[in-house]
Amino acid sequence: MVNTDIPKHYTASPSSFSGTPHLTINREVADDLDSTNVFEGPEKLLEVWFSASPASLPAGTASVGLKAVAADEWKEMLDLVNCKVLSIVESEHVDAYLLSESSMFVFPHKLILKTCGTTTLLSGLPRILEIAALSAGFPHLAGNTVASIATAATPYRVFYSRKNFLFPDLQRGPHRSWRDEVKSLDKLFLGGSAYMIGKMNGEHWYLYLTEPNTILTPPATPDRMETGTKILELPASNVTTRCHTDDSNGESDETLEILMTDLEVENAKQFYLDDASAVAEGRYFQRAHKARKAEQMHLSTINESRLEGLDLDGCGYTQNEDALDIFSYASAESGELTPSEEEELLPPELTTEGHALGTVVSECSGLADVYSAGKYPDARIDAYLFKPCGFSANGVIPAPQAENGTHYFTVHVTPEPHCSYASFETNVPSRQTGKETAEVVEQVVDIFKPGRFSVTLFEAKPAEIVDDSDAATIASIKAVRRQAAKKSARMEAIRGYRRVDRIVHDLEGYELVFRYYERWDWEGGAPRLGEIGY
């Protein structure tokens, strides 16, 4: 058996950093996936908060909150959503699940579930509430008979959002229309608010959210008026940044979501299996060639008396063939590979879909550099390339030394020209990266080269100056406002794009800023709407 593991000391290895989160791959699912029939790139995004922060878990809750729930329970819930777990990255503060259709992140106090295609995300929500009650110990009430659950944890807040679908007729269950989705959520929660952001006859974005300390709909609630959808004049396509202040430590939880369409065709080929495999092959043999040269130089310095027992004709050290290490495999003195050697050395995982090619794509596309190892040495990217095309990745980003918490990013790509789409979402705080939000947006947009995209900033409202504020408090608030104004101005000038629309709206403790951009030379015509209005 040939050992294809990258040695721990090899600098390009994702496992070469000490303290990196632990990865588990579900090979039963990962070995049998094909993205041929996945056309609906825009995701459904659900966030269920059971407390305001990890530090404020209710009494009686498991010490690690939702992280106490076994992976098998989450997998059973995901069966209701119609997606499977490909792999899991476990860390102290968050467990990141890479799914056959997008991602799930489990924190002690909240769960984020993001699914694309024709998944039935909201069908899993009642089960999420039940699991939080029974397996994590969150406060709960008798279940909703409509939802067919015995008990349900009471959330702190719930957020559900999505862009308008490209192919709404393919959706199933509660996702056939926004109106049906709102009805489904109203069956579980009282006092929810629904919004449509954008143009009814153009691209738009939907949002449903509940107030803090959400109230569950009583089991026997009679028929009542459904929540009306409020229309906010906003652009199509989007990038979202949401920031929720964690009062326990003064830190903020930012979420940046960039939704991109009309990807540049040639650039999008890097997310096809054939292209990625060719790149991987070239990189693999280049590294193998360098390894052989280094090995030959090392062998030339060894005392001749130590050469006894070594095979210098091309196989490195004489050893058991079942434990052969490809990284110490030396070829002929010329250092060149023969065709037979190439065929023997190239690992099969570099020619088939899966995590190996996913890692190649994340490195070659520049995605791995968004939050670089130099700044985040313990970061871990779990990536997957689908057959014949399509790409998903989760990044778990432990904070640098002297900082607390672990953050995430997630990326999903549908590269086919007739429905091309890419999304990028992260909650890594901008103050931690040392980069402006606009710089991150430019870096991501440069990777995918969309014809148009949008940015949505969703953040907690800043503190207000009141009559009894002292001078230091007033100065601090004014400084925050100046910084926010500077940040906002920078977002108006994304390199290579013109900002078409911008709106600011207050949403029950949050401020929503939505921006829509088109490339300066964009001549692609009107966007594909699919779903119009609500």
Short mmCIF file of N, CA and C in Angstrom, two decimals, residues 97-193:
data_model
loop_
_atom_site.label_atom_id
_atom_site.label_comp_id
_atom_site.label_asym_id
_atom_site.label_seq_id
_atom_site.Cartn_x
_atom_site.Cartn_y
_atom_site.Cartn_z
N TYR A 97 -19.78 21.66 10.06
CA TYR A 97 -20.22 20.51 9.27
C TYR A 97 -20.25 20.91 7.79
N LEU A 98 -19.45 20.25 6.97
CA LEU A 98 -19.52 20.45 5.53
C LEU A 98 -20.55 19.47 4.98
N LEU A 99 -21.56 20.01 4.29
CA LEU A 99 -22.70 19.20 3.86
C LEU A 99 -22.69 18.97 2.35
N SER A 100 -23.47 17.99 1.93
CA SER A 100 -23.61 17.74 0.50
C SER A 100 -24.24 18.94 -0.19
N GLU A 101 -25.01 19.72 0.52
CA GLU A 101 -25.56 21.00 0.05
C GLU A 101 -25.29 22.07 1.10
N SER A 102 -24.07 22.59 1.07
CA SER A 102 -23.65 23.73 1.89
C SER A 102 -23.13 23.36 3.28
N SER A 103 -23.57 24.06 4.35
CA SER A 103 -22.84 23.98 5.63
C SER A 103 -23.74 24.13 6.85
N MET A 104 -23.20 23.68 7.99
CA MET A 104 -23.84 23.90 9.28
C MET A 104 -22.75 24.18 10.31
N PHE A 105 -23.01 25.14 11.20
CA PHE A 105 -22.07 25.49 12.26
C PHE A 105 -22.80 25.42 13.60
N VAL A 106 -22.21 24.69 14.53
CA VAL A 106 -22.82 24.51 15.85
C VAL A 106 -21.94 25.17 16.90
N PHE A 107 -22.44 26.23 17.50
CA PHE A 107 -21.80 26.92 18.61
C PHE A 107 -22.50 26.48 19.90
N PRO A 108 -21.96 26.80 21.06
CA PRO A 108 -22.67 26.47 22.31
C PRO A 108 -24.06 27.09 22.38
N HIS A 109 -24.21 28.32 21.85
CA HIS A 109 -25.45 29.07 22.05
C HIS A 109 -26.30 29.24 20.79
N LYS A 110 -25.80 28.82 19.64
CA LYS A 110 -26.58 29.02 18.40
C LYS A 110 -26.20 27.98 17.35
N LEU A 111 -27.10 27.82 16.39
CA LEU A 111 -26.87 26.94 15.26
C LEU A 111 -27.11 27.72 13.98
N ILE A 112 -26.19 27.58 13.02
CA ILE A 112 -26.32 28.21 11.70
C ILE A 112 -26.41 27.10 10.67
N LEU A 113 -27.47 27.09 9.89
CA LEU A 113 -27.67 26.07 8.87
C LEU A 113 -27.91 26.76 7.53
N LYS A 114 -27.10 26.42 6.55
CA LYS A 114 -27.16 27.07 5.24
C LYS A 114 -27.19 25.98 4.18
N THR A 115 -28.27 25.91 3.40
CA THR A 115 -28.40 24.84 2.41
C THR A 115 -28.86 25.40 1.07
N CYS A 116 -28.38 24.78 -0.02
CA CYS A 116 -28.73 25.22 -1.36
C CYS A 116 -29.55 24.14 -2.06
N GLY A 117 -29.68 24.27 -3.38
CA GLY A 117 -30.42 23.27 -4.14
C GLY A 117 -31.89 23.25 -3.77
N THR A 118 -32.44 22.05 -3.74
CA THR A 118 -33.87 21.88 -3.41
C THR A 118 -34.04 21.31 -2.01
N THR A 119 -33.12 21.61 -1.13
CA THR A 119 -33.22 21.16 0.26
C THR A 119 -34.44 21.77 0.93
N THR A 120 -34.92 21.10 1.96
CA THR A 120 -36.11 21.56 2.70
C THR A 120 -35.68 22.00 4.10
N LEU A 121 -34.94 23.07 4.15
CA LEU A 121 -34.31 23.51 5.39
C LEU A 121 -35.30 23.69 6.54
N LEU A 122 -36.41 24.37 6.28
CA LEU A 122 -37.34 24.66 7.37
C LEU A 122 -38.02 23.40 7.91
N SER A 123 -37.97 22.31 7.17
CA SER A 123 -38.52 21.05 7.68
C SER A 123 -37.72 20.52 8.84
N GLY A 124 -36.46 20.96 8.95
CA GLY A 124 -35.63 20.52 10.07
C GLY A 124 -35.71 21.40 11.29
N LEU A 125 -36.36 22.58 11.18
CA LEU A 125 -36.38 23.52 12.31
C LEU A 125 -37.09 22.98 13.54
N PRO A 126 -38.27 22.35 13.44
CA PRO A 126 -38.90 21.80 14.65
C PRO A 126 -37.99 20.80 15.36
N ARG A 127 -37.30 19.98 14.58
CA ARG A 127 -36.41 18.99 15.18
C ARG A 127 -35.21 19.66 15.86
N ILE A 128 -34.74 20.78 15.32
CA ILE A 128 -33.66 21.53 15.96
C ILE A 128 -34.11 22.00 17.34
N LEU A 129 -35.33 22.53 17.43
CA LEU A 129 -35.85 22.99 18.72
C LEU A 129 -35.99 21.83 19.70
N GLU A 130 -36.39 20.69 19.20
CA GLU A 130 -36.56 19.51 20.05
C GLU A 130 -35.21 19.00 20.55
N ILE A 131 -34.22 18.94 19.66
CA ILE A 131 -32.89 18.48 20.05
C ILE A 131 -32.28 19.42 21.08
N ALA A 132 -32.45 20.73 20.89
CA ALA A 132 -31.90 21.70 21.84
C ALA A 132 -32.48 21.50 23.23
N ALA A 133 -33.76 21.11 23.29
CA ALA A 133 -34.40 20.87 24.58
C ALA A 133 -33.95 19.56 25.21
N LEU A 134 -34.01 18.47 24.44
CA LEU A 134 -33.78 17.15 25.00
C LEU A 134 -32.31 16.79 25.18
N SER A 135 -31.45 17.24 24.28
CA SER A 135 -30.05 16.83 24.31
C SER A 135 -29.09 17.90 24.81
N ALA A 136 -29.51 19.16 24.77
CA ALA A 136 -28.64 20.23 25.26
C ALA A 136 -29.18 20.87 26.53
N GLY A 137 -30.44 20.56 26.90
CA GLY A 137 -30.98 21.04 28.16
C GLY A 137 -31.45 22.47 28.17
N PHE A 138 -31.70 23.08 27.01
CA PHE A 138 -32.20 24.45 27.01
C PHE A 138 -33.65 24.48 27.51
N PRO A 139 -34.06 25.57 28.15
CA PRO A 139 -35.46 25.69 28.63
C PRO A 139 -36.43 25.42 27.50
N HIS A 140 -37.52 24.74 27.83
CA HIS A 140 -38.43 24.33 26.76
C HIS A 140 -39.87 24.30 27.23
N LEU A 141 -40.74 24.19 26.24
CA LEU A 141 -42.18 24.09 26.49
C LEU A 141 -42.70 22.86 25.76
N ALA A 142 -43.95 22.53 26.04
CA ALA A 142 -44.58 21.44 25.29
C ALA A 142 -44.55 21.77 23.81
N GLY A 143 -44.34 20.75 23.01
CA GLY A 143 -44.18 20.95 21.59
C GLY A 143 -45.43 21.46 20.89
N ASN A 144 -45.25 21.94 19.70
CA ASN A 144 -46.34 22.42 18.86
C ASN A 144 -46.93 21.24 18.10
N THR A 145 -48.22 21.00 18.28
CA THR A 145 -48.84 19.83 17.64
C THR A 145 -48.79 19.93 16.13
N VAL A 146 -48.83 21.15 15.61
CA VAL A 146 -48.74 21.33 14.16
C VAL A 146 -47.39 20.86 13.65
N ALA A 147 -46.33 21.11 14.46
CA ALA A 147 -44.98 20.74 14.05
C ALA A 147 -44.66 19.29 14.41
N SER A 148 -45.55 18.61 15.13
CA SER A 148 -45.38 17.18 15.47
C SER A 148 -44.13 16.91 16.29
N ILE A 149 -43.87 17.75 17.28
CA ILE A 149 -42.76 17.51 18.19
C ILE A 149 -43.29 17.52 19.62
N ALA A 150 -42.65 16.72 20.47
CA ALA A 150 -43.11 16.57 21.85
C ALA A 150 -42.74 17.75 22.72
N THR A 151 -41.59 18.35 22.45
CA THR A 151 -41.12 19.48 23.24
C THR A 151 -40.25 20.36 22.36
N ALA A 152 -40.14 21.63 22.72
CA ALA A 152 -39.36 22.56 21.91
C ALA A 152 -38.65 23.57 22.81
N ALA A 153 -37.36 23.76 22.58
CA ALA A 153 -36.61 24.78 23.31
C ALA A 153 -37.09 26.16 22.87
N THR A 154 -37.08 27.11 23.78
CA THR A 154 -37.49 28.47 23.44
C THR A 154 -36.27 29.27 22.98
N PRO A 155 -36.23 29.68 21.73
CA PRO A 155 -35.05 30.40 21.22
C PRO A 155 -34.94 31.80 21.80
N TYR A 156 -33.74 32.34 21.75
CA TYR A 156 -33.53 33.74 22.08
C TYR A 156 -33.93 34.60 20.88
N ARG A 157 -33.42 34.24 19.69
CA ARG A 157 -33.82 34.90 18.45
C ARG A 157 -33.70 33.92 17.30
N VAL A 158 -34.47 34.17 16.24
CA VAL A 158 -34.42 33.34 15.04
C VAL A 158 -34.31 34.26 13.82
N PHE A 159 -33.40 33.91 12.90
CA PHE A 159 -33.24 34.65 11.65
C PHE A 159 -33.33 33.65 10.50
N TYR A 160 -34.10 33.99 9.49
CA TYR A 160 -34.14 33.18 8.27
C TYR A 160 -34.09 34.13 7.08
N SER A 161 -33.22 33.84 6.12
CA SER A 161 -33.09 34.74 4.97
C SER A 161 -32.66 33.96 3.74
N ARG A 162 -32.90 34.57 2.60
CA ARG A 162 -32.43 34.00 1.33
C ARG A 162 -32.61 35.04 0.22
N LYS A 163 -31.86 34.84 -0.85
CA LYS A 163 -32.03 35.60 -2.08
C LYS A 163 -33.20 34.98 -2.85
N ASN A 164 -33.77 35.73 -3.81
CA ASN A 164 -34.82 35.14 -4.63
C ASN A 164 -34.25 33.95 -5.41
N PHE A 165 -35.03 32.89 -5.52
CA PHE A 165 -34.58 31.68 -6.21
C PHE A 165 -34.46 31.92 -7.71
N LEU A 166 -33.52 31.21 -8.34
CA LEU A 166 -33.40 31.23 -9.79
C LEU A 166 -34.40 30.27 -10.43
N PHE A 167 -34.66 29.15 -9.72
CA PHE A 167 -35.55 28.12 -10.24
C PHE A 167 -36.59 27.74 -9.17
N PRO A 168 -37.52 28.65 -8.87
CA PRO A 168 -38.48 28.42 -7.78
C PRO A 168 -39.38 27.21 -8.01
N ASP A 169 -39.64 26.86 -9.24
CA ASP A 169 -40.54 25.73 -9.52
C ASP A 169 -39.95 24.40 -9.08
N LEU A 170 -38.63 24.35 -8.85
CA LEU A 170 -37.99 23.11 -8.44
C LEU A 170 -38.01 22.91 -6.92
N GLN A 171 -38.37 23.96 -6.19
CA GLN A 171 -38.34 23.89 -4.72
C GLN A 171 -39.43 22.97 -4.19
N ARG A 172 -39.18 22.45 -2.97
CA ARG A 172 -40.10 21.48 -2.37
C ARG A 172 -40.53 21.93 -0.97
N GLY A 173 -41.56 21.24 -0.47
CA GLY A 173 -42.00 21.47 0.91
C GLY A 173 -42.39 22.91 1.16
N PRO A 174 -41.91 23.49 2.27
CA PRO A 174 -42.33 24.86 2.63
C PRO A 174 -41.62 25.95 1.83
N HIS A 175 -40.81 25.56 0.85
CA HIS A 175 -40.00 26.54 0.14
C HIS A 175 -40.49 26.86 -1.26
N ARG A 176 -41.75 26.54 -1.55
CA ARG A 176 -42.28 26.80 -2.89
C ARG A 176 -42.51 28.29 -3.13
N SER A 177 -42.64 29.06 -2.04
CA SER A 177 -42.77 30.52 -2.15
C SER A 177 -42.40 31.14 -0.81
N TRP A 178 -42.10 32.45 -0.84
CA TRP A 178 -41.79 33.14 0.41
C TRP A 178 -43.00 33.14 1.34
N ARG A 179 -44.18 33.27 0.78
CA ARG A 179 -45.39 33.26 1.59
C ARG A 179 -45.51 31.94 2.36
N ASP A 180 -45.20 30.83 1.70
CA ASP A 180 -45.27 29.53 2.37
C ASP A 180 -44.21 29.42 3.47
N GLU A 181 -43.05 30.00 3.23
CA GLU A 181 -41.99 29.96 4.24
C GLU A 181 -42.40 30.76 5.47
N VAL A 182 -43.00 31.93 5.25
CA VAL A 182 -43.46 32.75 6.38
C VAL A 182 -44.53 32.01 7.18
N LYS A 183 -45.46 31.36 6.49
CA LYS A 183 -46.49 30.58 7.19
C LYS A 183 -45.86 29.48 8.03
N SER A 184 -44.86 28.81 7.50
CA SER A 184 -44.18 27.75 8.22
C SER A 184 -43.52 28.28 9.49
N LEU A 185 -42.89 29.44 9.41
CA LEU A 185 -42.23 30.04 10.57
C LEU A 185 -43.25 30.56 11.58
N ASP A 186 -44.35 31.12 11.08
CA ASP A 186 -45.39 31.61 11.98
C ASP A 186 -46.04 30.50 12.80
N LYS A 187 -46.03 29.29 12.28
CA LYS A 187 -46.59 28.16 13.03
C LYS A 187 -45.76 27.85 14.28
N LEU A 188 -44.49 28.29 14.26
CA LEU A 188 -43.59 28.02 15.38
C LEU A 188 -43.40 29.21 16.31
N PHE A 189 -43.43 30.43 15.76
CA PHE A 189 -43.06 31.61 16.55
C PHE A 189 -44.12 32.70 16.46
N LEU A 190 -44.33 33.37 17.60
CA LEU A 190 -45.23 34.52 17.65
C LEU A 190 -44.43 35.80 17.42
N GLY A 191 -45.03 36.76 16.76
CA GLY A 191 -44.42 38.08 16.65
C GLY A 191 -43.27 38.18 15.68
N GLY A 192 -43.15 37.24 14.73
CA GLY A 192 -42.09 37.35 13.74
C GLY A 192 -42.36 38.47 12.75
N SER A 193 -41.30 38.98 12.14
CA SER A 193 -41.43 40.04 11.13
C SER A 193 -40.80 39.57 9.83
#
